[in-house]
Coordinates of C-alpha atoms in Angstrom, one line a residue:
M1 CA 0.0 0.0 0.0
K2 CA 1.1 3.5 -0.8
V3 CA -0.2 6.4 1.3
R4 CA 0.2 10.1 0.8
I5 CA -0.3 12.4 3.8
I6 CA -2.0 15.7 3.1
G7 CA -2.2 18.2 5.9
V8 CA -4.9 20.8 6.0
P9 CA -4.3 23.3 8.9
M10 CA -7.8 24.7 8.9
D11 CA -9.4 26.6 11.8
L12 CA -11.7 28.9 9.8
G13 CA -14.7 26.5 10.1
A14 CA -15.0 26.5 13.9
D15 CA -14.9 28.9 16.9
R16 CA -12.1 27.3 18.9
R17 CA -8.6 28.3 17.9
G18 CA -5.7 25.8 17.8
V19 CA -7.1 23.1 15.6
D20 CA -4.9 24.3 12.7
M21 CA -2.0 22.6 14.6
G22 CA -3.8 19.3 14.4
P23 CA -1.8 18.0 11.3
S24 CA 1.5 18.8 13.1
A25 CA 0.3 17.1 16.3
I26 CA -0.6 13.9 14.5
R27 CA 2.7 13.8 12.6
Y28 CA 4.6 14.5 15.9
A29 CA 2.9 11.4 17.4
H30 CA 5.0 9.3 15.0
L31 CA 2.4 8.7 12.3
Q32 CA 4.8 8.0 9.5
Q33 CA 7.0 5.7 11.5
R34 CA 3.9 3.7 12.7
L35 CA 2.7 3.2 9.2
E36 CA 6.1 2.3 7.8
E37 CA 6.5 -0.3 10.5
N38 CA 3.4 -1.9 9.0
G39 CA 5.0 -2.1 5.6
I40 CA 3.2 0.9 4.1
I41 CA 5.0 3.2 1.7
V42 CA 4.5 6.7 3.0
E43 CA 4.9 10.0 1.3
D44 CA 4.3 13.2 3.1
G45 CA 2.8 15.8 0.7
G46 CA 3.0 18.6 3.2
N47 CA 0.2 21.0 4.0
I48 CA -2.4 22.8 1.9
E49 CA -2.2 26.6 2.1
V50 CA -4.9 27.9 4.4
P51 CA -5.2 31.6 5.5
N52 CA -5.4 32.3 9.2
P53 CA -8.4 34.1 10.8
E54 CA -6.3 37.1 11.8
S55 CA -5.7 38.0 8.2
R56 CA -9.3 37.9 7.1
K57 CA -12.6 39.4 8.1
I58 CA -16.0 37.7 8.5
K59 CA -18.3 38.9 5.8
D60 CA -21.4 36.8 6.6
E61 CA -22.2 35.7 10.2
K62 CA -24.2 32.8 8.8
L63 CA -21.3 31.6 6.6
K64 CA -18.1 32.5 8.4
Y65 CA -15.1 32.7 6.2
L66 CA -17.0 31.2 3.2
H67 CA -14.7 32.4 0.5
E68 CA -11.5 31.3 2.3
I69 CA -12.9 27.8 3.0
V70 CA -14.1 27.4 -0.6
E71 CA -10.6 28.3 -1.9
S72 CA -8.9 26.0 0.5
S73 CA -11.4 23.2 -0.4
E74 CA -10.5 23.5 -4.1
R75 CA -6.8 23.2 -3.2
T76 CA -7.5 20.2 -1.0
A77 CA -9.6 18.6 -3.7
D78 CA -6.8 18.9 -6.2
A79 CA -4.3 17.4 -3.8
V80 CA -6.6 14.4 -3.1
S81 CA -7.4 13.8 -6.7
G82 CA -3.7 14.0 -7.6
A83 CA -2.8 11.5 -4.9
I84 CA -5.3 8.9 -6.2
E85 CA -4.2 9.5 -9.8
D86 CA -0.6 8.9 -8.7
G87 CA -1.5 5.6 -7.2
F88 CA -1.6 6.7 -3.5
K89 CA -4.3 6.4 -0.9
P90 CA -4.8 9.9 0.4
L91 CA -4.6 10.4 4.2
V92 CA -5.9 13.8 5.0
L93 CA -5.1 15.4 8.4
G94 CA -7.1 18.2 9.9
G95 CA -7.8 20.9 10.9
D96 CA -11.5 21.4 11.5
H97 CA -14.1 19.3 9.7
S98 CA -14.7 21.8 7.0
I99 CA -11.7 20.2 5.3
A100 CA -13.9 17.3 4.4
L101 CA -15.5 19.2 1.6
G102 CA -12.3 19.2 -0.3
S103 CA -11.5 15.6 0.5
V104 CA -14.8 14.3 -0.6
T105 CA -14.7 16.4 -3.7
G106 CA -11.3 15.2 -4.7
V107 CA -12.2 11.5 -4.3
S108 CA -15.6 11.8 -6.0
R109 CA -14.1 13.6 -9.0
V110 CA -11.7 10.7 -9.7
L111 CA -13.9 7.7 -8.7
K112 CA -17.2 9.2 -9.9
K113 CA -19.5 7.2 -7.6
I114 CA -18.3 6.9 -4.0
G115 CA -19.7 5.9 -0.6
L116 CA -19.1 8.1 2.5
I117 CA -18.7 6.9 6.1
W118 CA -18.9 9.9 8.4
I119 CA -18.0 9.1 12.0
D120 CA -18.9 12.1 14.2
A121 CA -20.6 13.2 17.4
H122 CA -22.4 15.9 15.4
G123 CA -24.6 15.8 12.4
D124 CA -22.7 18.4 10.3
F125 CA -25.9 18.8 8.4
N126 CA -26.8 22.4 8.9
T127 CA -27.1 25.0 6.1
Q128 CA -26.9 28.8 6.2
D129 CA -30.7 28.7 7.0
T130 CA -30.5 26.4 10.0
T131 CA -27.1 27.1 11.6
P132 CA -27.1 28.5 15.1
S133 CA -23.4 29.5 14.9
G134 CA -22.5 30.2 11.3
N135 CA -19.6 27.8 11.6
I136 CA -19.1 26.0 8.3
H137 CA -17.6 22.8 9.8
G138 CA -21.2 22.1 10.8
M139 CA -22.5 22.3 7.2
I140 CA -20.1 20.0 5.3
L141 CA -21.9 16.7 5.2
A142 CA -25.0 18.5 4.0
A143 CA -23.0 20.4 1.3
S144 CA -21.4 17.1 0.1
L145 CA -25.0 15.9 -0.6
G146 CA -25.9 19.1 -2.5
L147 CA -27.7 21.0 0.3
G148 CA -26.8 24.5 1.3
H149 CA -25.1 27.5 -0.2
E150 CA -24.1 27.0 -3.8
A151 CA -20.5 28.2 -3.2
L152 CA -20.1 25.1 -0.9
T153 CA -22.2 22.6 -2.9
N154 CA -20.4 23.5 -6.1
V155 CA -16.8 23.1 -5.0
G156 CA -15.1 21.2 -7.7
G157 CA -17.7 22.2 -10.2
F158 CA -20.2 19.4 -9.5
S159 CA -22.9 18.5 -7.0
P160 CA -23.7 16.3 -5.2
K161 CA -20.5 14.5 -4.3
V162 CA -22.2 11.5 -2.9
L163 CA -25.7 10.0 -2.9
P164 CA -27.8 9.7 0.3
E165 CA -28.2 5.9 0.0
N166 CA -24.4 5.6 0.1
T167 CA -23.9 8.0 3.0
V168 CA -23.6 6.7 6.6
L169 CA -23.4 8.8 9.7
I170 CA -22.2 7.0 12.8
G171 CA -21.9 7.9 16.4
V172 CA -24.0 11.0 16.3
R173 CA -25.3 12.3 19.7
S174 CA -25.5 16.1 19.4
I175 CA -27.8 17.5 16.7
D176 CA -29.3 20.9 16.4
R177 CA -33.1 21.2 16.2
D178 CA -33.6 22.2 12.6
E179 CA -30.7 20.0 11.6
K180 CA -32.7 17.0 12.7
R181 CA -35.4 17.7 10.2
L182 CA -32.8 18.0 7.3
I183 CA -31.2 14.7 8.3
R184 CA -34.6 12.9 8.3
E185 CA -35.6 14.4 5.0
S186 CA -32.2 13.7 3.3
G187 CA -32.5 9.9 3.2
I188 CA -29.0 9.3 4.6
N189 CA -28.3 6.3 6.8
V190 CA -27.8 7.2 10.5
F191 CA -26.5 5.1 13.4
T192 CA -26.7 7.1 16.6
M193 CA -24.9 6.3 19.9
N194 CA -28.2 4.7 21.0
D195 CA -28.0 2.3 18.0
I196 CA -24.3 1.5 18.9
D197 CA -25.3 0.9 22.5
Q198 CA -28.2 -1.4 21.5
C199 CA -26.8 -3.2 18.5
G200 CA -23.0 -3.1 19.2
M201 CA -20.3 -1.6 17.0
R202 CA -19.8 -4.8 15.0
N203 CA -23.4 -5.0 13.8
V204 CA -23.5 -1.2 13.1
M205 CA -20.3 -1.4 11.0
K206 CA -21.4 -4.5 9.1
K207 CA -24.5 -2.5 8.0
A208 CA -22.5 0.7 7.3
I209 CA -20.0 -1.1 5.1
K210 CA -22.8 -2.7 3.0
L211 CA -24.7 0.6 2.6
A212 CA -21.7 2.8 1.8
S213 CA -20.0 0.4 -0.6
G214 CA -23.1 -0.8 -2.5
G215 CA -22.6 0.0 -6.2
T216 CA -19.7 2.4 -5.6
A217 CA -16.1 2.5 -6.7
G218 CA -14.9 2.9 -3.1
V219 CA -15.6 4.7 0.1
H220 CA -14.2 7.8 1.8
L221 CA -13.8 7.7 5.6
S222 CA -14.2 10.9 7.5
F223 CA -13.4 10.5 11.2
D224 CA -14.0 13.3 13.6
M225 CA -12.1 12.7 16.9
D226 CA -15.0 14.2 18.9
V227 CA -16.9 11.0 18.3
L228 CA -14.8 9.5 21.0
D229 CA -15.7 10.0 24.6
P230 CA -13.8 13.0 26.0
M231 CA -12.1 10.7 28.5
V232 CA -10.4 9.1 25.5
A233 CA -9.9 12.2 23.3
P234 CA -9.8 15.3 25.4
G235 CA -8.1 17.5 22.7
V236 CA -11.2 18.4 20.6
G237 CA -13.0 21.6 20.2
T238 CA -16.6 20.4 20.7
P239 CA -16.5 17.4 23.1
V240 CA -19.7 15.6 23.9
R241 CA -20.1 13.2 26.8
G242 CA -21.1 9.6 26.1
G243 CA -19.0 8.9 23.1
I244 CA -17.5 5.7 21.8
T245 CA -14.6 3.9 23.5
Y246 CA -11.2 3.4 22.0
R247 CA -11.8 -0.3 21.4
E248 CA -15.1 0.4 19.7
A249 CA -13.4 2.9 17.4
A250 CA -10.5 0.5 16.8
L251 CA -12.9 -2.3 15.9
A252 CA -14.7 -0.1 13.4
M253 CA -11.3 0.8 11.8
E254 CA -10.3 -2.9 11.7
M255 CA -13.5 -3.9 10.0
L256 CA -13.1 -1.2 7.4
A257 CA -9.5 -2.4 6.8
E258 CA -10.7 -6.0 6.4
S259 CA -13.5 -4.9 4.0
G260 CA -11.0 -3.3 1.6
I261 CA -13.5 -0.6 0.6
I262 CA -11.6 2.5 1.8
R263 CA -10.0 4.5 -1.0
S264 CA -9.3 7.6 1.1
L265 CA -9.5 8.7 4.7
E266 CA -9.2 11.8 6.9
F267 CA -9.0 12.4 10.6
V268 CA -10.0 15.8 11.9
E269 CA -10.5 18.1 14.9
V270 CA -7.4 17.3 16.9
N271 CA -6.7 20.5 18.9
P272 CA -3.4 20.3 20.8
I273 CA -4.1 23.4 22.8
L274 CA -7.0 21.6 24.5
D275 CA -5.1 18.3 24.7
R276 CA -3.1 16.6 27.5
G277 CA 0.3 15.4 26.4
N278 CA -0.7 15.1 22.8
E279 CA -2.9 12.2 23.8
T280 CA -5.6 12.8 21.3
A281 CA -3.1 12.9 18.4
K282 CA -1.6 9.6 19.7
V283 CA -5.1 8.0 19.7
A284 CA -5.6 9.3 16.1
V285 CA -2.4 7.6 15.0
G286 CA -3.5 4.3 16.5
L287 CA -6.8 4.5 14.7
I288 CA -5.3 5.5 11.4
A289 CA -2.9 2.5 11.7
S290 CA -5.9 0.2 12.3
A291 CA -7.8 1.7 9.4
L292 CA -4.8 1.0 7.2
G293 CA -4.5 -2.6 8.2
E294 CA -2.4 -2.9 11.3
E295 CA -3.0 -6.2 13.0
I296 CA -2.3 -7.4 16.5
L297 CA -0.7 -10.6 15.2

């Protein structure tokens, strides 16, 4: 396997500063060494250029830093498409979850029909009409399905990036009021924390793999570290109690690796300012290794 690391130091999509250092924190936790020990050929493609908030002004409180996020998404999409065309599996490191718009666009542009497994404590299904904060990291899943402001939905020049029947949201436990309605109406597949508690992670992932991969050329994995319980991953900007355990997350990654459906993946929302001893980045590295096939024996 050949993997190309793509860092996207984005903190324009959320309110908490510091998440732009996430790619560096994950690299510092010996990511490349861990993957190479598993026989993976690793190339680090560096970071996508992203402006910092101090250099820009918010023009629309319902769509904060829209222009800057769209531009960065286009650059990310080009890098992800280029990695796939060069024979690499893109591994994108965030940054806040707004980076996923570029990742999903880049994969979909090359593979045409993809599945999407979105593992997150939040729905990320707001639009400019429903958002309570104006933070674009909470709109990206909706935008990937063609819902929301046209500047977001048309990144890459096409929309939607993925169909609802091949989209799976897992681990959600914090959803805004109007966002709930949009999710129900969208037709995407959702497994809440309640579903995981009742059915178990193995059963949830078996269903998710089947739904996301059905009739597609591959699946993109988007993993938000805040899906984990804050006791496991303290260094995230929007922690929510009652998240999945490390072993549940590792099992999910191991099952995805065994399925062979993952064509690209990203891990987002590591914020070292809020972390303890880079613990959340270390957890991210372990999960990335599992998703890329690391085995106990």
